[in-house]
Amino acid sequence: MVNKIAFIGAGSMAEAILAGIVAKEVLPAKQISVTNRQNQDRLNVLVNQYGVFASTNKEEVVSGADVVILSMKPKDVEAAIATVKPYIKEDQLVISVLAGVSTDFLSEQLSSSVPVIRTMPNTSATIGQSATAIAAGKFATDDHVAKAAELLTAIGTTTVVEEKDLHTITGLSGSGPAYFYYMVEAMETAAVNAGIDEKIAKELALQTISGAAQMLKQTGENPSELRKKITSPGGTTQAAIETLDQFKFQEAIEACITNAAKRSEEMGAAFKISK
Ligand SMILES: NC(=O)C1=CN([C@@H]2O[C@H](COP(=O)(O)OP(=O)(O)OC[C@H]3O[C@@H](n4cnc5c(N)ncnc54)[C@H](O)[C@@H]3O)[C@@H](O)[C@H]2O)C=CC1
Ligand SMILES: O=C(O)[C@@H]1CCC=N1
C-alpha cells in the first residue's frame, strides 16, 4: 500500500506517470508531491491540472514518501540527488526512469542501502499505454519489484527484466514509439507526394497503424503470419515488401535498435561508480 509518492523532476515523463496515477485513482492526488529545480510556474501547472502537491522545498516533498521517483534528465542526476539525499530513508523505495544510469551509480550517489528500481517507460504512459520495463538494483527485493510494478501498471504494462538488458530495451520500447511515428510521417509524406489530400492521407495512415496494432494484440498471431495474409503472390504488398528489402529494412531496424542501445550505454558510462 503506497501512501505518498514524491517526484523529483517535473517534466514530461513525471507528468505522464503522475497523470496515470491520478487517472487510475491509485492514491489521492494530494498524496503525490512534486518538485523540480526551481521552476515554480511549471509546478503551478501540475497543481492546477492534477491537484497534486508541489513545492521547491525538497524536504517537504520527500519526507514521509513511500516511493521517490527520480525523473530528471541524466545530466542533472547528481545535483538532484544531492538536494534530496538528506531526506531519503532506507524504508523508502527509489524508482528511476533515467535512461542509461545504473542502479549501482544511483545507490552510490544516495550513499545508503535504500532499495533502487530502474525502469524504462515510454511516452505512451500519457494515455496509460506505456510498455514499461523494470529492473531491480542490488538492495531491492522481490517485494520492492512487485510494489514498483503495481504502481507502474497505472501507466500501462510492466515487464520485469535484468538490468543488463535495459540498454537494448531502451532501444526497443523506450525510444520505440518514435520509430512508429517516423513510419507514419513517412507514409503520409509519400501519399501527399503522390497527390493524396493531406487530411485523407493522415486519416488513412493513422487508422492503418492503429488497426495493425490491434490486429497484433487481438488475434495473437505473429507479425510474419499477419504480413503473409496481406501479401498476395505477385500483388501490391509483395512489390512493397520487396522494395523495403531492397532498402535493407531489417538491417536498418537492427542498426536502429543497436545504436540506441549503444547511446544508452554511452550515456550510462558518464555515470560510473567510483569503486
Ligand atoms: N521522454 C521519453 O520518451 C523518456 C524519457 N525517459 C527519461 O525520463 C527522464 C526525464 O525526461 P523528461 O521528462 O523528458 O525531461 P524534462 O526535461 O521534461 O524534465 C526534467 C525535469 O527535471 C527537473 N530537474 C532538473 N534538475 C533538477 C534538480 N537538480 N532537482 C530537481 N529537479 C530537477 C527539471 O526542472 C524538469 O522538471 C530522463 O532521464 C529520460 O532519460 C525515460 C523513458 C522515456
Ligand atoms: O531519447 C532518450 O534519451 C529518451 C530515453 C528513451 C526515450 N527517450
Short mmCIF file of C-alpha atoms and ligand atoms in Angstrom, two decimals:
data_model
loop_
_atom_site.label_atom_id
_atom_site.label_comp_id
_atom_site.label_asym_id
_atom_site.label_seq_id
_atom_site.Cartn_x
_atom_site.Cartn_y
_atom_site.Cartn_z
CA MET A 1 0.00 0.00 0.00
CA VAL A 2 1.50 3.32 -1.11
CA ASN A 3 0.53 6.44 0.84
CA LYS A 4 2.73 9.10 -0.67
CA ILE A 5 4.76 9.38 -3.88
CA ALA A 6 7.37 12.07 -4.45
CA PHE A 7 8.56 13.08 -7.93
CA ILE A 8 12.00 14.68 -8.22
CA GLY A 9 11.76 16.32 -11.63
CA ALA A 10 8.53 17.71 -13.03
CA GLY A 11 8.96 17.34 -16.79
CA SER A 12 7.08 15.34 -19.41
CA MET A 13 7.87 11.87 -18.05
CA ALA A 14 6.93 12.84 -14.47
CA GLU A 15 3.69 14.34 -15.79
CA ALA A 16 2.87 11.23 -17.83
CA ILE A 17 3.34 8.97 -14.81
CA LEU A 18 1.54 11.15 -12.29
CA ALA A 19 -1.34 11.72 -14.74
CA GLY A 20 -1.76 7.94 -14.99
CA ILE A 21 -1.64 7.50 -11.22
CA VAL A 22 -4.23 10.26 -10.70
CA ALA A 23 -6.49 8.98 -13.51
CA LYS A 24 -6.43 5.40 -12.17
CA GLU A 25 -7.00 6.72 -8.61
CA VAL A 26 -4.05 4.70 -7.30
CA LEU A 27 -3.93 7.24 -4.50
CA PRO A 28 -5.48 10.68 -3.94
CA ALA A 29 -3.74 13.46 -5.93
CA LYS A 30 -2.89 15.35 -2.73
CA GLN A 31 -0.67 12.41 -1.73
CA ILE A 32 1.50 12.92 -4.79
CA SER A 33 4.19 15.54 -4.28
CA VAL A 34 6.35 17.05 -6.99
CA THR A 35 9.47 19.16 -7.08
CA ASN A 36 11.81 20.46 -9.76
CA ARG A 37 14.98 22.53 -9.87
CA GLN A 38 13.29 25.93 -9.46
CA ASN A 39 10.51 26.43 -11.99
CA GLN A 40 7.50 27.46 -9.86
CA ASP A 41 5.33 28.18 -12.94
CA ARG A 42 5.71 24.58 -14.08
CA LEU A 43 4.81 23.30 -10.60
CA ASN A 44 1.71 25.54 -10.60
CA VAL A 45 0.60 23.99 -13.88
CA LEU A 46 0.79 20.47 -12.37
CA VAL A 47 -1.02 21.59 -9.19
CA ASN A 48 -3.83 23.21 -11.19
CA GLN A 49 -4.18 20.38 -13.69
CA TYR A 50 -3.92 17.33 -11.43
CA GLY A 51 -4.45 18.59 -7.87
CA VAL A 52 -1.07 17.27 -6.72
CA PHE A 53 1.05 18.92 -4.02
CA ALA A 54 4.12 20.75 -5.34
CA SER A 55 6.95 22.61 -3.69
CA THR A 56 10.54 23.58 -4.33
CA ASN A 57 11.23 22.63 -0.70
CA LYS A 58 12.81 19.18 -1.14
CA GLU A 59 12.32 18.09 2.47
CA GLU A 60 8.59 18.80 2.29
CA VAL A 61 8.27 16.77 -0.91
CA VAL A 62 10.39 13.75 0.03
CA SER A 63 9.68 13.31 3.75
CA GLY A 64 7.18 10.60 4.50
CA ALA A 65 7.02 9.38 0.88
CA ASP A 66 6.90 5.59 0.43
CA VAL A 67 8.16 5.94 -3.12
CA VAL A 68 10.52 8.56 -4.56
CA ILE A 69 10.56 8.74 -8.36
CA LEU A 70 13.70 10.19 -9.96
CA SER A 71 12.51 11.84 -13.18
CA MET A 72 15.13 14.39 -14.14
CA LYS A 73 17.45 14.23 -17.17
CA PRO A 74 20.56 12.06 -16.61
CA LYS A 75 22.82 15.16 -16.73
CA ASP A 76 21.02 16.57 -13.66
CA VAL A 77 21.01 13.41 -11.58
CA GLU A 78 23.96 14.15 -9.31
CA ALA A 79 22.82 17.67 -8.44
CA ALA A 80 19.24 16.49 -7.90
CA ILE A 81 20.19 13.56 -5.64
CA ALA A 82 22.45 15.82 -3.57
CA THR A 83 19.47 18.01 -2.69
CA VAL A 84 17.14 15.16 -1.65
CA LYS A 85 19.62 12.68 -0.16
CA PRO A 86 19.36 14.03 3.42
CA TYR A 87 15.62 13.24 3.44
CA ILE A 88 15.72 9.79 1.85
CA LYS A 89 15.40 6.92 4.34
CA GLU A 90 16.05 3.22 3.85
CA ASP A 91 12.38 2.30 4.28
CA GLN A 92 11.52 4.26 1.15
CA LEU A 93 11.69 2.91 -2.40
CA VAL A 94 13.53 4.88 -5.08
CA ILE A 95 12.35 4.37 -8.66
CA SER A 96 14.41 5.84 -11.51
CA VAL A 97 13.18 6.47 -15.06
CA LEU A 98 16.58 7.79 -16.20
CA ALA A 99 17.91 6.34 -19.44
CA GLY A 100 21.31 4.68 -19.13
CA VAL A 101 22.01 5.40 -15.46
CA SER A 102 22.74 2.25 -13.42
CA THR A 103 21.22 1.41 -10.04
CA ASP A 104 24.77 0.98 -8.68
CA PHE A 105 25.53 4.59 -9.57
CA LEU A 106 22.27 5.78 -8.01
CA SER A 107 22.98 3.77 -4.84
CA GLU A 108 26.44 5.28 -4.64
CA GLN A 109 25.03 8.79 -5.01
CA LEU A 110 22.40 8.06 -2.36
CA SER A 111 25.18 6.58 -0.17
CA SER A 112 22.80 4.21 1.55
CA SER A 113 21.21 0.81 1.02
CA VAL A 114 17.83 2.32 0.14
CA PRO A 115 16.26 0.00 -2.48
CA VAL A 116 16.51 1.30 -6.05
CA ILE A 117 14.49 0.12 -9.03
CA ARG A 118 15.40 1.21 -12.54
CA THR A 119 12.63 1.45 -15.12
CA MET A 120 12.28 2.28 -18.78
CA PRO A 121 8.79 3.55 -19.61
CA ASN A 122 7.80 5.27 -22.85
CA THR A 123 5.74 8.35 -23.65
CA SER A 124 2.59 6.30 -24.30
CA ALA A 125 2.37 6.50 -20.50
CA THR A 126 0.45 9.72 -21.18
CA ILE A 127 -2.58 7.63 -22.24
CA GLY A 128 -1.94 4.67 -19.94
CA GLN A 129 -0.30 2.64 -22.72
CA SER A 130 3.39 2.55 -21.77
CA ALA A 131 5.41 -0.63 -22.17
CA THR A 132 7.48 -0.27 -19.01
CA ALA A 133 10.48 -2.47 -18.24
CA ILE A 134 11.52 -2.80 -14.58
CA ALA A 135 14.87 -3.96 -13.17
CA ALA A 136 15.90 -4.39 -9.54
CA GLY A 137 19.02 -2.84 -8.07
CA LYS A 138 21.13 -4.78 -5.54
CA PHE A 139 19.18 -3.57 -2.48
CA ALA A 140 15.73 -4.17 -3.99
CA THR A 141 13.78 -7.31 -3.04
CA ASP A 142 11.03 -9.10 -4.97
CA ASP A 143 8.54 -7.15 -2.83
CA HIS A 144 10.05 -3.87 -3.98
CA VAL A 145 9.83 -5.02 -7.61
CA ALA A 146 6.19 -6.02 -7.07
CA LYS A 147 5.44 -2.64 -5.48
CA ALA A 148 7.04 -0.76 -8.41
CA ALA A 149 5.21 -2.96 -10.93
CA GLU A 150 1.86 -2.42 -9.19
CA LEU A 151 2.36 1.33 -9.20
CA LEU A 152 3.51 1.47 -12.82
CA THR A 153 0.54 -0.53 -14.13
CA ALA A 154 -1.20 2.86 -13.79
CA ILE A 155 0.66 3.89 -16.97
CA GLY A 156 0.48 0.64 -18.97
CA THR A 157 2.04 -2.81 -18.96
CA THR A 158 5.08 -3.74 -16.85
CA THR A 159 7.74 -6.34 -17.62
CA VAL A 160 10.44 -7.37 -15.16
CA VAL A 161 13.85 -7.63 -16.84
CA GLU A 162 17.51 -7.88 -15.88
CA GLU A 163 19.27 -4.55 -15.57
CA LYS A 164 21.95 -5.57 -18.09
CA ASP A 165 19.25 -5.78 -20.77
CA LEU A 166 17.93 -2.26 -20.22
CA HIS A 167 20.16 -0.62 -22.84
CA THR A 168 18.71 -2.78 -25.61
CA ILE A 169 15.23 -2.46 -24.15
CA THR A 170 15.60 1.32 -24.22
CA GLY A 171 16.32 0.95 -27.95
CA LEU A 172 13.29 -1.33 -28.34
CA SER A 173 10.47 0.14 -26.27
CA GLY A 174 11.81 3.34 -24.64
CA SER A 175 12.56 5.04 -27.94
CA GLY A 176 10.28 2.66 -29.87
CA PRO A 177 7.18 4.88 -30.22
CA ALA A 178 9.33 7.33 -32.21
CA TYR A 179 10.03 4.70 -34.89
CA PHE A 180 6.32 4.19 -35.50
CA TYR A 181 5.70 7.96 -35.57
CA TYR A 182 8.53 8.25 -38.08
CA MET A 183 6.97 5.50 -40.19
CA VAL A 184 3.57 7.24 -40.15
CA GLU A 185 5.25 10.56 -41.06
CA ALA A 186 6.98 8.84 -43.97
CA MET A 187 3.77 7.14 -45.17
CA GLU A 188 1.82 10.41 -45.03
CA THR A 189 4.54 12.28 -46.89
CA ALA A 190 4.70 9.59 -49.57
CA ALA A 191 0.93 9.69 -50.05
CA VAL A 192 0.86 13.50 -50.23
CA ASN A 193 3.76 13.47 -52.71
CA ALA A 194 1.71 11.06 -54.82
CA GLY A 195 -1.17 13.57 -54.89
CA ILE A 196 -3.39 12.46 -51.97
CA ASP A 197 -5.03 15.17 -49.87
CA GLU A 198 -3.10 15.65 -46.59
CA LYS A 199 -6.12 15.18 -44.33
CA ILE A 200 -7.11 11.98 -46.13
CA ALA A 201 -3.51 10.68 -46.01
CA LYS A 202 -3.37 11.32 -42.23
CA GLU A 203 -6.74 9.68 -41.58
CA LEU A 204 -5.88 6.54 -43.53
CA ALA A 205 -2.30 6.21 -42.23
CA LEU A 206 -3.45 6.65 -38.62
CA GLN A 207 -6.18 4.01 -38.83
CA THR A 208 -3.77 1.68 -40.64
CA ILE A 209 -1.19 1.72 -37.82
CA SER A 210 -3.88 1.62 -35.15
CA GLY A 211 -5.69 -1.31 -36.84
CA ALA A 212 -2.41 -3.20 -37.34
CA ALA A 213 -1.53 -2.79 -33.64
CA GLN A 214 -4.98 -4.02 -32.62
CA MET A 215 -4.68 -7.00 -35.00
CA LEU A 216 -1.39 -7.99 -33.36
CA LYS A 217 -2.93 -7.70 -29.89
CA GLN A 218 -6.36 -9.19 -30.52
CA THR A 219 -5.55 -12.09 -32.85
CA GLY A 220 -2.35 -13.11 -31.05
CA GLU A 221 -0.91 -14.06 -34.44
CA ASN A 222 2.77 -13.49 -35.28
CA PRO A 223 3.54 -10.34 -37.25
CA SER A 224 5.02 -12.51 -40.01
CA GLU A 225 1.74 -14.54 -40.31
CA LEU A 226 -0.32 -11.35 -40.44
CA ARG A 227 2.02 -9.92 -43.06
CA LYS A 228 1.77 -13.08 -45.21
CA LYS A 229 -2.05 -12.86 -45.13
CA ILE A 230 -1.90 -9.44 -46.79
CA THR A 231 0.72 -10.47 -49.32
CA SER A 232 -0.97 -11.95 -52.39
CA PRO A 233 1.58 -13.61 -54.70
CA GLY A 234 2.61 -11.14 -57.37
CA GLY A 235 0.40 -8.45 -55.80
CA THR A 236 0.91 -4.95 -54.41
CA THR A 237 2.16 -5.92 -50.93
CA GLN A 238 4.79 -8.23 -52.40
CA ALA A 239 6.02 -5.32 -54.55
CA ALA A 240 6.07 -3.09 -51.45
CA ILE A 241 7.89 -5.56 -49.17
CA GLU A 242 10.45 -6.36 -51.86
CA THR A 243 11.14 -2.64 -52.06
CA LEU A 244 11.66 -2.45 -48.26
CA ASP A 245 14.02 -5.43 -48.56
CA GLN A 246 15.96 -3.70 -51.34
CA PHE A 247 16.44 -0.79 -48.95
CA LYS A 248 17.56 -3.31 -46.27
CA PHE A 249 14.64 -2.74 -43.90
CA GLN A 250 15.66 -5.49 -41.44
CA GLU A 251 19.25 -4.22 -41.27
CA ALA A 252 18.03 -0.66 -40.78
CA ILE A 253 15.86 -1.67 -37.80
CA GLU A 254 18.67 -3.81 -36.32
CA ALA A 255 21.09 -0.89 -36.59
CA CYS A 256 18.46 1.48 -35.21
CA ILE A 257 17.97 -0.57 -32.02
CA THR A 258 21.67 -1.39 -31.67
CA ASN A 259 22.66 2.26 -31.96
CA ALA A 260 20.01 3.41 -29.50
CA ALA A 261 21.32 0.75 -27.07
CA LYS A 262 24.88 1.92 -27.67
CA ARG A 263 23.85 5.51 -26.94
CA SER A 264 22.18 4.37 -23.71
CA GLU A 265 25.44 2.65 -22.73
CA GLU A 266 27.43 5.78 -23.54
CA MET A 267 25.03 7.90 -21.51
CA GLY A 268 25.39 5.45 -18.62
CA ALA A 269 29.18 5.40 -18.92
CA ALA A 270 29.20 9.05 -17.86
CA PHE A 271 27.80 7.85 -14.52
CA LYS A 272 30.22 5.13 -13.46
CA ILE A 273 30.62 4.02 -9.87
CA SER A 274 33.90 5.11 -8.31
CA LYS A 275 35.00 1.69 -7.00
N1 LIG B 1 10.92 11.26 -22.92
C1 LIG B 1 10.94 9.94 -23.04
O1 LIG B 1 10.44 9.33 -24.01
C2 LIG B 1 11.54 9.10 -21.96
C3 LIG B 1 12.34 9.68 -21.02
N2 LIG B 1 12.91 8.91 -20.05
C4 LIG B 1 13.76 9.52 -19.04
O2 LIG B 1 12.95 10.39 -18.25
C5 LIG B 1 13.76 11.39 -17.69
C6 LIG B 1 13.06 12.71 -17.74
O3 LIG B 1 12.81 13.07 -19.09
P1 LIG B 1 11.78 14.23 -19.45
O4 LIG B 1 10.62 14.19 -18.52
O5 LIG B 1 11.57 14.12 -20.90
O6 LIG B 1 12.70 15.53 -19.09
P2 LIG B 1 12.23 17.03 -18.87
O7 LIG B 1 13.35 17.89 -19.29
O8 LIG B 1 10.87 17.26 -19.45
O9 LIG B 1 12.08 17.15 -17.27
C7 LIG B 1 13.16 17.11 -16.40
C8 LIG B 1 12.74 17.69 -15.06
O10 LIG B 1 13.82 17.54 -14.13
C9 LIG B 1 13.90 18.73 -13.37
N3 LIG B 1 15.21 18.89 -12.76
C10 LIG B 1 16.39 19.23 -13.36
N4 LIG B 1 17.35 19.36 -12.42
C11 LIG B 1 16.78 19.11 -11.23
C12 LIG B 1 17.25 19.11 -9.90
N5 LIG B 1 18.53 19.41 -9.62
N6 LIG B 1 16.39 18.84 -8.91
C13 LIG B 1 15.10 18.54 -9.18
N7 LIG B 1 14.58 18.52 -10.42
C14 LIG B 1 15.42 18.81 -11.43
C15 LIG B 1 13.58 19.83 -14.37
O11 LIG B 1 13.26 21.03 -13.67
C16 LIG B 1 12.40 19.19 -15.08
O12 LIG B 1 11.23 19.39 -14.34
C17 LIG B 1 15.10 11.35 -18.44
O13 LIG B 1 16.09 10.89 -17.57
C18 LIG B 1 14.88 10.38 -19.59
O14 LIG B 1 16.02 9.60 -19.83
C19 LIG B 1 12.62 7.58 -19.95
C20 LIG B 1 11.81 6.97 -20.83
C21 LIG B 1 11.23 7.67 -21.96
O1 LIG B 2 15.77 9.68 -26.13
C1 LIG B 2 16.01 9.44 -24.94
O2 LIG B 2 17.17 9.52 -24.49
C2 LIG B 2 14.88 9.03 -24.02
C3 LIG B 2 15.10 7.68 -23.42
C4 LIG B 2 14.11 6.77 -24.08
C5 LIG B 2 13.25 7.66 -24.83
N1 LIG B 2 13.67 8.88 -24.76
#
